[in-house]
Amino acid sequence: MPDPTGAWMTASHGDAPGALPLIGHLLRLVRDPLRFVCSLPHCADLVQVRVGPWKMIAVCDPGLTRQLLVDDRTFDHGGPFMNRSRQLLGNGLATCPHADHRQQRRLIRPAFHRTREAGYARVMSQQAAELIGSWHDGQMIDVFPALQRFTARTTLTALFGRTLPPSTLRGMMGDLAMIASGLFRQMLTPPPLDRLPTPANRRYERARTSLRRTVAQLVADRRTTGIDHDDLLSILMGIKSQNRGGAPAPSDTDIADQVLTFYFAAVDTPATVLSWSLHLLAQHPYIRQALCAEVDTALHGRVAAYEDLPNLPLTRRIITETLRLYPPGWLLTRVTTTDTGLGGIPIPAGTTVLFSAYLIHRRADLYCDPDRFDPDRWLENPRTQLPRGAFIPFGSGPRKCVGEDFSWIETTLTLASITAHWTLAHLQGSSVRPAPRGMLYPENLHMCLTRRQGVR
C-alpha cells in the first residue's frame, strides 16, 4: 500500500519547490497563486503541494486531468475548495458527492433541455436591452459588478421565474461579493483557524447566512403560492417520490441548495467571462473592429436574439478564447475514495488531488504563444487536434457543467449586443489584474462608455 505521508513519489514525480517549514507552499499560493500553479508543469506531471498540514497532488497533464474528471467515483468531490463550497451551497449538484450526483443531475436536466433554450434566450435579450438602454455616453462603469447585476436579474428571471425588489437584489449581490472574496482565503485556512472569530471570518459567515436565508425565503414564497412557472424551481418542487424510485421528494432545504448552486454559478460565471472579454477587446482594437463588422452585419443595430447565434462565429471564438485565458473555475480539488493511481503512480485513498484549468490552458506545448489573446486560433476547430482534457472551462466527464449551453448562449448574445451599441475603453492609468478567489475575477476593471456612431 502506498505511504500516505507522501512516499508514493518517484524520481520523476516530486515536490513543488519553495516549501517553507510548517506552512509549506501557503505563502506562494497567497502571494501569486496563478504564477505558482503555472510553474508546476515544469516540475512534473504530478506534483506534491503542501499547505500547512495538508498535502495535495497537483495534476498538470491534460490526459491525467481528464482521467480524474471522467472517473468521478474514484476522484470524488472533496478537498479544501469543495469542502468550503459545500458549506456555502449545501448538497447541491455542483458540490454533492458521487453517490448523489447521478440522481440529482437526472432531476435537473429537464430545465436545461434544448427545447427551453429559445425561451431563456428571450429573457437574456430583454435583460441585455435593459442593460444597454440604462447606460449613457461618457459614463464610467465598474464593469464586473454591473455585469454581475445583469446576470443576476437574467438568472432569477430565466431559471426561477421572478424578479426581486432592488433592495433584496442588492443584498444578494453584496453577500455574493463578500463570499467570493473570502472563499479562496477560507480554502487555504486549515481548521481550527477557519473558525476563529476574526473580522474576515465573521463577515464571511454573516454573508453566507444572509444569502441562504434569502434563498430559503424565495423557496418558501413559491411553496406558498403553489404556482407552476415552468422553470427550474417549479421542476424541483414538482418532483414526486414515485418518480425517484421511492426516494423521498426533495425537502425545501434540498431545493434551496440547488437554487443557491445555480444562482452562484449562473451569476458569476457569465459575468466573469463577459468582463474579461470586454477587457481583452479594449486591449486589441483590431479584433474589436472585426467584431463590430460581424455584429453590424448580423444585427443591424438590434439586440442579439437566439436566431442570430449561427451568424456570430467570431463572437463565439472570442468567448472561447476568453474562457481559455481566464477560466472562471480556475482551481478545484477532488479526493480519492480508494487506492488508485494516475500515470502509473500509486495514490492512496483519502488523497486530495488538485487540478487547474488555468494551468492546462496556459501550457506552451498545447497552445502556441499561450498568453496571447487570439480568437482565430479556434478558426479550424483545433479542439479536434488538442489532447482530450486540454480545454476544460466547464469541466469534463459526468460532472461537466449542466448549464454550459445556457452560459454559452448568454455570453454570446450579451457580448454581441453590447458591441453593437457601445465601445468600452479602459480608464487612463487603470491596472486590471486577475483576482484568484472562488472564481477568477477581474479586479479594477473600470471602463468608459462611448455610444457607437449612428446608434441610438
mmCIF file of C-alpha atoms in Angstrom, residues 4 27 37 126-127 143 147 207 265 312 366 417 432:
data_model
loop_
_atom_site.group_PDB
_atom_site.id
_atom_site.type_symbol
_atom_site.label_atom_id
_atom_site.label_comp_id
_atom_site.label_asym_id
_atom_site.label_seq_id
_atom_site.Cartn_x
_atom_site.Cartn_y
_atom_site.Cartn_z
ATOM 1 C CA PRO A 4 0.021 8.371 2.759
ATOM 2 C CA LEU A 27 2.938 31.886 1.092
ATOM 3 C CA VAL A 37 0.210 26.825 -10.359
ATOM 4 C CA GLN A 126 -34.698 41.504 -22.888
ATOM 5 C CA GLN A 127 -32.296 41.940 -19.985
ATOM 6 C CA VAL A 143 -17.633 46.509 -15.301
ATOM 7 C CA LEU A 147 -22.498 42.700 -15.394
ATOM 8 C CA ALA A 207 -22.823 36.861 4.210
ATOM 9 C CA ALA A 265 -22.776 29.577 -10.956
ATOM 10 C CA LEU A 312 -21.959 35.244 -34.701
ATOM 11 C CA LEU A 366 -0.618 22.732 -26.013
ATOM 12 C CA SER A 417 -25.495 43.183 -28.095
ATOM 13 C CA VAL A 432 -6.600 45.458 -14.451
#
